[in-house]
Coordinates of C-alpha atoms and ligand atoms in Angstrom, one line a residue:
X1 CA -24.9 -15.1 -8.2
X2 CA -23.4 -11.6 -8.1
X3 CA -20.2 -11.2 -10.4
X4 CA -18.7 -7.4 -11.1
X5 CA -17.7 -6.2 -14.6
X6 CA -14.3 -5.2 -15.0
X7 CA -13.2 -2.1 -17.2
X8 CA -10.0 -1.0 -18.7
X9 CA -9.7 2.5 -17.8
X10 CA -7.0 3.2 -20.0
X11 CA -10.5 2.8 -22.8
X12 CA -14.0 1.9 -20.6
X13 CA -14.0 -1.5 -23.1
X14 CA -15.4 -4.4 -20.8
X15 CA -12.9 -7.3 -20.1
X16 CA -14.2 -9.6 -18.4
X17 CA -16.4 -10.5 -15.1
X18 CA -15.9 -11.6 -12.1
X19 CA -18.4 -13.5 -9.6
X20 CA -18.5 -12.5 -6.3
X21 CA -17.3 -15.1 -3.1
X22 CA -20.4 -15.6 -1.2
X23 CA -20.9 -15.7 2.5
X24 CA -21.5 -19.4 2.7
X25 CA -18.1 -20.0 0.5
X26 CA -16.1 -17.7 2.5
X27 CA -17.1 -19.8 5.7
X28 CA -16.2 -22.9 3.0
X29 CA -12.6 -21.2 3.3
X30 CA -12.4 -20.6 6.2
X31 CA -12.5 -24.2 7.6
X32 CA -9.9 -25.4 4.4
X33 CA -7.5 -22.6 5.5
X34 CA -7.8 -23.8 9.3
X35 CA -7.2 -27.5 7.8
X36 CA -4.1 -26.3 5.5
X37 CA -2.6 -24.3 8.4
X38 CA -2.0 -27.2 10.9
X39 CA 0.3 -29.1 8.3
X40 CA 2.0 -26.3 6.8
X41 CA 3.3 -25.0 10.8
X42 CA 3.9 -28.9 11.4
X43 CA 6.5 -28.7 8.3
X44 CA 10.3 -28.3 8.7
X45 CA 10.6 -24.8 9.0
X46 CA 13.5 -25.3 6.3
X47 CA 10.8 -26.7 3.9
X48 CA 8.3 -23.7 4.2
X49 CA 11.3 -21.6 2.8
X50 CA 11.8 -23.4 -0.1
X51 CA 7.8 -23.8 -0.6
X52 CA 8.3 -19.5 -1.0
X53 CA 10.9 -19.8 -3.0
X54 CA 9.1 -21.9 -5.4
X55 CA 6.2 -19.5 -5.6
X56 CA 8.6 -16.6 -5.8
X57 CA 10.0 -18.8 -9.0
X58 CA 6.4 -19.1 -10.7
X59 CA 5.9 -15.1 -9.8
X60 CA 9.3 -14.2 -11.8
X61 CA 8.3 -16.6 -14.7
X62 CA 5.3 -14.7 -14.9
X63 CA 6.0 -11.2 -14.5
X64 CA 4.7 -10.1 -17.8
X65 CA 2.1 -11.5 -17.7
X66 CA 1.3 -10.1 -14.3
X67 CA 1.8 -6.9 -15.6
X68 CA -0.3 -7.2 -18.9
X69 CA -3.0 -8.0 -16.4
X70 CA -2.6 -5.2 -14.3
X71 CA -2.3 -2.3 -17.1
X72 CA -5.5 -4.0 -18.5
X73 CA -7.0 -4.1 -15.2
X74 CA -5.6 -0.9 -12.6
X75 CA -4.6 1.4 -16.1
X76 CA -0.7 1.3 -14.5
X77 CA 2.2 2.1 -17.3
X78 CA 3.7 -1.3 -18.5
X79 CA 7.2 -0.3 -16.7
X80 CA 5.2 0.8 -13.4
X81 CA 3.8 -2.7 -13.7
X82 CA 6.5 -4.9 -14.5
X83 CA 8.2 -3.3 -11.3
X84 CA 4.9 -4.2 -9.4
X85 CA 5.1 -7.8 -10.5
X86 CA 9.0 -8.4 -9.9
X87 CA 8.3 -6.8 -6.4
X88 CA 5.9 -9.5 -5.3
X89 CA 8.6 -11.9 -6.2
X90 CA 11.0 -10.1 -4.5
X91 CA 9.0 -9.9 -1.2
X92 CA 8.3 -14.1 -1.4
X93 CA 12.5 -14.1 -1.4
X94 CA 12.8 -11.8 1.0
X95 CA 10.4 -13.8 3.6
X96 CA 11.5 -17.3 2.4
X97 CA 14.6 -16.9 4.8
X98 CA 11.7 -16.1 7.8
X99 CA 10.7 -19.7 8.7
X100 CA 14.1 -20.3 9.9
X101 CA 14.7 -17.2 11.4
X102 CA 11.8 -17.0 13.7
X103 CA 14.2 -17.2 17.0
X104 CA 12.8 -17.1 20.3
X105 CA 14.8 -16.4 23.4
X106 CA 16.5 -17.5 26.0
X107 CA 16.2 -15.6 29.6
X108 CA 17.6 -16.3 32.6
X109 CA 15.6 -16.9 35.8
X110 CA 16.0 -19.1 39.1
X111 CA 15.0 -22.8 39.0
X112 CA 15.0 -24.1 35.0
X113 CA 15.3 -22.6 31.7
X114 CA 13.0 -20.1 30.2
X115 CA 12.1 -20.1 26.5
X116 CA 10.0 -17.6 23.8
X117 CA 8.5 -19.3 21.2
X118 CA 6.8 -17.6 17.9
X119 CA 3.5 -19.5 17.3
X120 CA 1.5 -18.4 14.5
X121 CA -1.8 -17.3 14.9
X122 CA -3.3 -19.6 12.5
X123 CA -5.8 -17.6 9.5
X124 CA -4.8 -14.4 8.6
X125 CA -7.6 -12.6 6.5
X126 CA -5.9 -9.8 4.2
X127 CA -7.9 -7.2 2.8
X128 CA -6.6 -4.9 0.0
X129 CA -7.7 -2.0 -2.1
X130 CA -7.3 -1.2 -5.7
X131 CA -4.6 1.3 -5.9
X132 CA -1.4 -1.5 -6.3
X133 CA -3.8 -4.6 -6.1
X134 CA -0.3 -6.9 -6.0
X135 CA 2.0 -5.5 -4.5
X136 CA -0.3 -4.0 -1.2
X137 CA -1.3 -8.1 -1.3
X138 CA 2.3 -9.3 -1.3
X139 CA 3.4 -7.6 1.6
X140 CA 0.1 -9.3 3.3
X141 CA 0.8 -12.9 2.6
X142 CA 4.0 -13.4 1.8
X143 CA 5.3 -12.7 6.1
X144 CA 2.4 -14.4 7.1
X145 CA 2.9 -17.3 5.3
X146 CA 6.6 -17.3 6.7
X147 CA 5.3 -17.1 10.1
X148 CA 3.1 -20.5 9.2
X149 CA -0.3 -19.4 9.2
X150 CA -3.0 -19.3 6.4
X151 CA -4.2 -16.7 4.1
X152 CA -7.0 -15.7 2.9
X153 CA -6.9 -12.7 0.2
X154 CA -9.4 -10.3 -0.7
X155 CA -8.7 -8.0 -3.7
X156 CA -10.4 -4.6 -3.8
X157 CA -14.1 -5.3 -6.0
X158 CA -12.6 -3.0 -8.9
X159 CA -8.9 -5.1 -9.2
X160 CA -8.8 -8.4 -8.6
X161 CA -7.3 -10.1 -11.7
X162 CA -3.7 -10.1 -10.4
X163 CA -4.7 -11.2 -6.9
X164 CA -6.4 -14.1 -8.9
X165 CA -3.7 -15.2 -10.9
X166 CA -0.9 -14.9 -7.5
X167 CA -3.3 -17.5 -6.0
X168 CA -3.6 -19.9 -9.1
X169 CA 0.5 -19.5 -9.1
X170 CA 0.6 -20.6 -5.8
X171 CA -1.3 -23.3 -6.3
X172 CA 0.9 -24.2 -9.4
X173 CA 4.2 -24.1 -7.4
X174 CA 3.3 -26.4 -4.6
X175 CA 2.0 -24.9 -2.2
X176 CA -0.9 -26.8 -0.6
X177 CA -4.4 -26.8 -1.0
X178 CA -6.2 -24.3 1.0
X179 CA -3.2 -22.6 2.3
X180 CA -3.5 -19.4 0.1
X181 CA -7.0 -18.7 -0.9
X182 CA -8.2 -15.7 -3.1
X183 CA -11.8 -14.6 -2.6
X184 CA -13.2 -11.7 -4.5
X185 CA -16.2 -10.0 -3.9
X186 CA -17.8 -7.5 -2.4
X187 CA -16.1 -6.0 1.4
X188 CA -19.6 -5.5 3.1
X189 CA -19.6 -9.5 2.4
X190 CA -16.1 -11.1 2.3
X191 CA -14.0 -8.2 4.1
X192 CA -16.8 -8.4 6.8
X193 CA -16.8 -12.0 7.5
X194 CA -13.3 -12.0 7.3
X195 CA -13.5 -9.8 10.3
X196 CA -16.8 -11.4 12.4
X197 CA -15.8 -15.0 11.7
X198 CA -14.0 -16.1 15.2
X199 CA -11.6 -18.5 12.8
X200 CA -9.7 -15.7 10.8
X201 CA -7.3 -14.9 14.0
X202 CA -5.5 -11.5 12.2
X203 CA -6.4 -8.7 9.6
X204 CA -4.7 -7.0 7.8
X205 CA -6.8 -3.9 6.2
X206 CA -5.1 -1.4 3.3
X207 CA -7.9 1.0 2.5
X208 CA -9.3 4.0 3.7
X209 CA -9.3 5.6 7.2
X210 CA -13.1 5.4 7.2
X211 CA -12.9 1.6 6.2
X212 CA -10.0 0.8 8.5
X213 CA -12.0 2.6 11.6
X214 CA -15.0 0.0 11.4
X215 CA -12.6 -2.7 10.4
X216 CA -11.0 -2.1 13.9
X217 CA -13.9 -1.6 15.5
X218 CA -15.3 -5.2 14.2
X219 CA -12.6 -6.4 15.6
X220 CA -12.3 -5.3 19.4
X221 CA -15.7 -8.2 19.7
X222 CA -13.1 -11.0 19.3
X223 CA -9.9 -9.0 20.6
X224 CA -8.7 -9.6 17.2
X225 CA -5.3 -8.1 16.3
X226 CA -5.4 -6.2 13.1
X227 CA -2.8 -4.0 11.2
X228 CA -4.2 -1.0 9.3
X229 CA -2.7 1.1 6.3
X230 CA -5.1 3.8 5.4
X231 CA -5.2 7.4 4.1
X232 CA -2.4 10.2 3.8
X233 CA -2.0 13.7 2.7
X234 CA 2.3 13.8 3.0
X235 CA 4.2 16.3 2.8
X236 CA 6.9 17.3 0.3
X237 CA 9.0 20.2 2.2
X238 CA 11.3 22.3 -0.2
X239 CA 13.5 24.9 2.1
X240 CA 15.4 27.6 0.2
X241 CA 18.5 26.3 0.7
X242 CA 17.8 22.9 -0.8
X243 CA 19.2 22.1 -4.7
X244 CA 15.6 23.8 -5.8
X245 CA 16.6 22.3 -9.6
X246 CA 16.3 18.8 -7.8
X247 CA 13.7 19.3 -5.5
X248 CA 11.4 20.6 -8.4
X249 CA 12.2 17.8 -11.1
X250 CA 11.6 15.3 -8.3
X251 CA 8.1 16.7 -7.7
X252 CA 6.0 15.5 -10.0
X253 CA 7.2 12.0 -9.5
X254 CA 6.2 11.9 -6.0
X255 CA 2.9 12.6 -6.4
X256 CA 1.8 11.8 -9.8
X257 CA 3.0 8.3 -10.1
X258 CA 0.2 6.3 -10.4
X259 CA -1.9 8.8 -11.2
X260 CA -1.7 10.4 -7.6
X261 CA -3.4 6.9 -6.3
X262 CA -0.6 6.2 -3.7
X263 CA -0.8 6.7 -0.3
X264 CA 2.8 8.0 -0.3
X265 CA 1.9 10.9 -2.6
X266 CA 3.3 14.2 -1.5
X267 CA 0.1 15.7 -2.2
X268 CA 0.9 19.2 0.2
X269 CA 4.0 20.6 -1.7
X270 CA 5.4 23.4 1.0
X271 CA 7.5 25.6 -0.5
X272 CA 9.5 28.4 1.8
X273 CA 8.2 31.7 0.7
X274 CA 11.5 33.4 -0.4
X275 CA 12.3 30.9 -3.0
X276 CA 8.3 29.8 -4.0
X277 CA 8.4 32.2 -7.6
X278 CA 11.3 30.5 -8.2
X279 CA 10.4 26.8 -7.3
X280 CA 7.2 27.0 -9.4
X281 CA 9.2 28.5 -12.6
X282 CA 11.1 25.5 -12.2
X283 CA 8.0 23.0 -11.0
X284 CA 6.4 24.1 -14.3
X285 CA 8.0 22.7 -17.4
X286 CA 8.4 19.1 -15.1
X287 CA 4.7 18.9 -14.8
X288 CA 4.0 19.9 -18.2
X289 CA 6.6 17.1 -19.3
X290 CA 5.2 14.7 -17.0
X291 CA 3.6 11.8 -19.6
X292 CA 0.5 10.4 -19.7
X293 CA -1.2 8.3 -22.1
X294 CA -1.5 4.6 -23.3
X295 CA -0.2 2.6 -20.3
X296 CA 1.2 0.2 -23.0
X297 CA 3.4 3.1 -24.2
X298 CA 6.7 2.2 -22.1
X299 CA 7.6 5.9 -21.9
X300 CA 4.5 6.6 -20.2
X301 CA 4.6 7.8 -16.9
X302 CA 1.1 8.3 -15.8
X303 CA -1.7 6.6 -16.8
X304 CA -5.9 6.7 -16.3
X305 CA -7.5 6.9 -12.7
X306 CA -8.9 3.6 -12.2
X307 CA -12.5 4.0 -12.7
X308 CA -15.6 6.0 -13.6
X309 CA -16.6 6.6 -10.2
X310 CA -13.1 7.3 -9.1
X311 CA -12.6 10.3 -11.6
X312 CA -15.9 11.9 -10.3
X313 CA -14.2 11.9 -6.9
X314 CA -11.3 13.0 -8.0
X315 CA -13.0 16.1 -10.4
X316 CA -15.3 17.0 -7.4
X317 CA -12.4 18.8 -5.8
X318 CA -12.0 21.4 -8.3
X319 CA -15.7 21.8 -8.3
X320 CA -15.7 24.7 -6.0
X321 CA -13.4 27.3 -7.2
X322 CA -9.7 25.7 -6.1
X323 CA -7.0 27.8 -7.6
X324 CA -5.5 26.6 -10.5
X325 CA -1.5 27.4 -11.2
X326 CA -1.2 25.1 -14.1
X327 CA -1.9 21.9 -15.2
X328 CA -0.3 19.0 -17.5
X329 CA -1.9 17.2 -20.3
X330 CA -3.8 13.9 -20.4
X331 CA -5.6 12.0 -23.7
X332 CA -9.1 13.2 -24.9
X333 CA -11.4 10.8 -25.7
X334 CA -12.3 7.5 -23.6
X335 CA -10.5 6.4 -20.4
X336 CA -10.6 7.9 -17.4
X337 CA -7.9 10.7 -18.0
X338 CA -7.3 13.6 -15.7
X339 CA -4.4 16.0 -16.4
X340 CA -1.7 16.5 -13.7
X341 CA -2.8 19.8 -11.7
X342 CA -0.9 22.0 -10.0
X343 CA -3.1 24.3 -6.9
X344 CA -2.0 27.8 -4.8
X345 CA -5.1 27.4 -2.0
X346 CA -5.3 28.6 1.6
X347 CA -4.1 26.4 4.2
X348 CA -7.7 25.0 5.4
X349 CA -8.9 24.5 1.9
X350 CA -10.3 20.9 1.3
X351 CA -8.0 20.6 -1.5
X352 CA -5.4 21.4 1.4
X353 CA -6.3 19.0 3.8
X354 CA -8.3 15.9 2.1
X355 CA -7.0 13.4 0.5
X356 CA -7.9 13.4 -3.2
X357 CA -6.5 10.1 -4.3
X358 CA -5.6 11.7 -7.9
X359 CA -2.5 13.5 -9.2
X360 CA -3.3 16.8 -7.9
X361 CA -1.0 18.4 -5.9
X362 CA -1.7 21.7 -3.5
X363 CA 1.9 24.5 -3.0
X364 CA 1.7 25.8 0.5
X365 CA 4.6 28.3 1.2
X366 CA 6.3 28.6 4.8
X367 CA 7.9 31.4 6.8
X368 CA 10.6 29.4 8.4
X369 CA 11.9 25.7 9.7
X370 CA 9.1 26.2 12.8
X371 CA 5.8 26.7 10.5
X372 CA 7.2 24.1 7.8
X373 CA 7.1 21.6 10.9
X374 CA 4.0 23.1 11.8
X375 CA 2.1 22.8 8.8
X376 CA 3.6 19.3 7.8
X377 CA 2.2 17.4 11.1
X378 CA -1.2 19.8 10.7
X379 CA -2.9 17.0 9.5
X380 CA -5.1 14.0 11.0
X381 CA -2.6 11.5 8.7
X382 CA 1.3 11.2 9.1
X383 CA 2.4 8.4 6.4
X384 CA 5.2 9.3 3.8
X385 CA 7.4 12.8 3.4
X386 CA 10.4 14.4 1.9
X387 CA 12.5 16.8 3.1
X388 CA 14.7 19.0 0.7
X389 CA 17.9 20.8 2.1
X390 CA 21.1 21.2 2.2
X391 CA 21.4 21.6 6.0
X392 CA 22.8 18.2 7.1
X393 CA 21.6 19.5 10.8
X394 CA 18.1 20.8 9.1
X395 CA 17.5 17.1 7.6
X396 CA 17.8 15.3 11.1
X397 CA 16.0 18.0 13.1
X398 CA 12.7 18.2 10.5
X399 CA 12.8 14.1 9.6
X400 CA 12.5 13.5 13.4
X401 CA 9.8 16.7 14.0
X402 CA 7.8 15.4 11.7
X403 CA 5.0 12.8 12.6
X404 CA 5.1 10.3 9.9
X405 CA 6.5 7.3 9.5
X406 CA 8.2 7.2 6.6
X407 CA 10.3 10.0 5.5
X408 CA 13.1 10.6 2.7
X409 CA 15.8 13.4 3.1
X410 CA 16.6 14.7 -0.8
X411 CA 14.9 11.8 -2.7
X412 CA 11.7 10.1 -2.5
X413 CA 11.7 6.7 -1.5
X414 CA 9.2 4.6 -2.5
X415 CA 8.9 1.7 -0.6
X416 CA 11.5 -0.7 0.0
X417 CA 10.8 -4.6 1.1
X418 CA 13.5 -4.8 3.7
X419 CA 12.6 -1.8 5.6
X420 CA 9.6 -1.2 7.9
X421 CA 6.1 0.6 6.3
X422 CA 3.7 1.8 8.1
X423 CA 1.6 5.6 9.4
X424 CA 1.0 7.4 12.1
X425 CA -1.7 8.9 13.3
X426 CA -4.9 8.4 11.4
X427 CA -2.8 6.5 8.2
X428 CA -2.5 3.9 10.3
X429 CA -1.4 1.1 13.1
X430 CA 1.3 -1.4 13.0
X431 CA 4.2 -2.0 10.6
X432 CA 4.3 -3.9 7.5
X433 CA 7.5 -5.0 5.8
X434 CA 11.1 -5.1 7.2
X435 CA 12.6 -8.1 9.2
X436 CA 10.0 -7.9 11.7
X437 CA 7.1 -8.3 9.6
X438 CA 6.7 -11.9 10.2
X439 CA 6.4 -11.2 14.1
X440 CA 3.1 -9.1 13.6
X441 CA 2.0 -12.7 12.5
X442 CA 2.5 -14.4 15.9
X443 CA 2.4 -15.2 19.3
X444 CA 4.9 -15.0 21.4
X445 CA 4.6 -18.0 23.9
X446 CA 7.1 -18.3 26.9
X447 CA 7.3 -21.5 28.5
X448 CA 9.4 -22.8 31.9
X449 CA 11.2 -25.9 32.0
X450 CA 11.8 -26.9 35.8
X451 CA 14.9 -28.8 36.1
X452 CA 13.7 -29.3 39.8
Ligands
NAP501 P1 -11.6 1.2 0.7 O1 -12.8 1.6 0.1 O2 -11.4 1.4 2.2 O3 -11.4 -0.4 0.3 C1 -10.3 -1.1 0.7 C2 -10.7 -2.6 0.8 O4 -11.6 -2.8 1.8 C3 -11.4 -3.1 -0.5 O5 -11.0 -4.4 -0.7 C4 -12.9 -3.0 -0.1 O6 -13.7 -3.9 -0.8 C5 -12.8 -3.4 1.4 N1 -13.9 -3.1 2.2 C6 -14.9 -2.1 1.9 N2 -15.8 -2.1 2.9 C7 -15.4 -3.0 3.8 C8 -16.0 -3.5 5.1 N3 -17.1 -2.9 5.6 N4 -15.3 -4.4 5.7 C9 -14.2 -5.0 5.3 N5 -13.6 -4.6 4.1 C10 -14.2 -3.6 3.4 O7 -10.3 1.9 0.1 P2 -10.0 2.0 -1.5 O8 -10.8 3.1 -2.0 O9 -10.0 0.7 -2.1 O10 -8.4 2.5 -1.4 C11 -8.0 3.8 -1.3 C12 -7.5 4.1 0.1 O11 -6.5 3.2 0.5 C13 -6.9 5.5 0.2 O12 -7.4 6.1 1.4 C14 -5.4 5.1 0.4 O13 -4.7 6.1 1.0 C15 -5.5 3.9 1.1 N6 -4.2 3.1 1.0 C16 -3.3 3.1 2.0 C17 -2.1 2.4 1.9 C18 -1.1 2.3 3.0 O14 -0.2 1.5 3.0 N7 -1.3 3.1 4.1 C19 -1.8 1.8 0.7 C20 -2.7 1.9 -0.4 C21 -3.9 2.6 -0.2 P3 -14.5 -3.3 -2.1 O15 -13.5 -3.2 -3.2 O16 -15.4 -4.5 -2.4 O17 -15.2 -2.1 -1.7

């Protein structure tokens, strides 16, 4: 049996292991999930709520906890984490009131009455990577078990101790056998099957664009809907008139947090030429004061990249010569610490136009609104964004010039449960969160009753 050992990268010591879901066992699932999903639709729509209220209970009684797990497991700061935890809960309330708002309609035509219904689809396979292992999960399951269908959960091979313990907390609460199933392992082998096995009706992918292609791919054999959330590279526009003391303590936040491993980071900082001297006096002492350190430390804002093999990924980039403007600090010694770092290159440097997954941030200055616009949707990925001015007209002309689907004018917004998430572009297809969520998890159906 294959089992991966799991590291703390806040100090490489092992903590524990974790054996792999195997091919025949994800099949195993598969037929307990179909089993769990025809009594769960048959309930009282009513009673579903309630069942994800309860789990939403056992999730806030066990928030710390959660979040001990995670900053043991991901290297996130304790506050980070606790947020993380209490937003998973918050999503389960948020989609408790779905069952009974799943409302069809009503049209009118000649000869009867002509109803939609929303059927669900029946298993939903949900496949999630290591960057906010609960959170990235949540806003998987928690709709799609509103919309009354099965789910099947697999965390990213690197992460899965959180994912494990939602699912044993499901369990705990109520909710029945077989309805919520966690399978870790390895996605060549449980993210694959999840995709060829004709049972699982829906996935859900969260990874990269590379990933997400085949993922979609695999799933055109069996016409199989699927909702991807992959890479980004979004940009954090600064024009001269903006409140340049705000833009430029706001900075670092919006691309650091997490140690730049966010698909929202505003990793392209563009800056408009006649204030960019001025900008990076002022970006300066923020990154320098940006903390990092002991993710148990609850005034720590940044903590480790998340593995060995991430932090070679993320070092390779300044390999080959990227200018340096200045960096932040980071711990010495063990963990996998990498300082925030601040870069001046060329437009079509790689550092410029890849996503590096790590708290490195590239300043590209711009002539004028036109080329800021330009150079923001120059990019195969349109997911997150800022905008800083003080042109009311400016805001609403550049947040609806700009490909991406979720943009913040003089702030950045981090993702909010009630409103819709989701790329364009290569960063991805579909929407999660928001009221509509739970409709990506259905059918619609529209029957004709004769009253002939
Ligand atoms: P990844 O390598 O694409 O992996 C994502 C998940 O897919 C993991 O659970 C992985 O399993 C699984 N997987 C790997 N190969 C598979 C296959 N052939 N079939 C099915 N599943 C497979 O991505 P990552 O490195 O974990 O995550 C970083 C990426 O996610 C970044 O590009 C980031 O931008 C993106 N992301 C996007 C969003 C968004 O909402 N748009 C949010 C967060 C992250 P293993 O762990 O076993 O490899």
């Amino acid at each position: 049996m294959s089992e991966t050992t799991l590291v703390n990268p806040a100090d490489e010591t092992v903590i524990g292991t974790v054996a792999h879901t195997s091919l025949e066992e994800v099949d195993a699932a598969v037929e307990r999930a179909v089993r769990a999903q025809r009594d769960w639709a048959a309930l009282a729509p009513a009673d579903r709520g309630r069942a994800l209220r309860r789990f939403a209970a056992a999730v806030d009684a066990h928030v710390d906890e959660l979040a001990l797990l995670e900053v043991r497991n991901s290297g996130h700061p304790i506050g980070q984490a606790r947020w993380e935890a209490g937003h998973v809960r918050d999503v389960l309330e948020y989609y408790s009131g779905a069952p009974e708002r799943l409302i069809g309609q009503q049209i009118p035509v000649a000869g009867g009455i002509d109803v939609t219904f929303h059927e669900p689809l029946g298993v939903i396979g949900v496949i999630v990577p290591w960057n906010f292992p609960m959170t990235i999960a949540s806003w998987g399951f928690a709709p799609a078990l509103a919309a009354g269908n099965a789910v099947l959960l697999k965390p990213a091979d690197w992460t899965p101790l959180t994912a494990i313990r939602l699912g044993e907390l499901a369990l705990e609460s109520g909710l029945p056998d077989g309805l919520f199933q966690v399978l870790p392992g390895r996605g060549s082998v449980v993210g694959e099957r999840f995709v060829t096995h004709e049972k699982v009706r829906k996935i859900v992918f969260t990874g990269s664009t590379e990933v997400g292609k085949r993922v979609m791919a695999g799933c055109s054999a069996q016409v199989k809907p699927v909702t991807l959330e992959l890479g980004g590279k979004s940009a954090n526009i600064v024009f001269a008139d903006a409140d340049l003391e705000a833009a430029a303590a706001g900075a670092p936040g919006s691309v650091f947090d997490n140690a730049g491993q966010d698909c929202c980071a505003r990793s392209r900082l563009l800056v408009e030429r006649s204030v960019l001297d001025r900008f990076l006096e002022l970006l300066e002492p923020a990154v320098r004061a940006f903390r990092v350190g002991d993710p148990l430390d609850e005034s720590v804002e940044m903590g480790p990249l998340v593995s060995r093999e991430h932090h070679v990924s993320v070092s390779s980039f300044l390999d080959d010569g990227a200018r340096v403007a200045f960096r932040g600090s980071a711990p010495d010694g063990p963990g996998f610490w990498f300082a925030p770092t601040v870069l001046l290159p060329e437009r079509a440097d790689r550092v410029a136009t890849e996503e590096i997954f790590g708290p490195v941030v590239s300043v590209l200055p711009f002539d004028d609104e036109a080329d800021a616009i330009a150079l923001a949707n120059d990019s195969i990925y349109g997911l997150s964004g800022s905008i800083w001015t003080r042109d009311l007209g400016r805001g609403i002309r550049v947040a609806r010039a700009v490909d991406s689907g979720n943009l913040s004018v003089n702030s950045h917004s981090s993702v909010r449960y009630a409103t819709p998430f989701g790329g364009f572009k290569q960063s991805g297809l579909g929407r999660e969160l928001g009221p509509d969520a739970p409709l990506a998890f259905t059918e619609t159906k529209n029957v004709f009753f004769s009253h002939a």
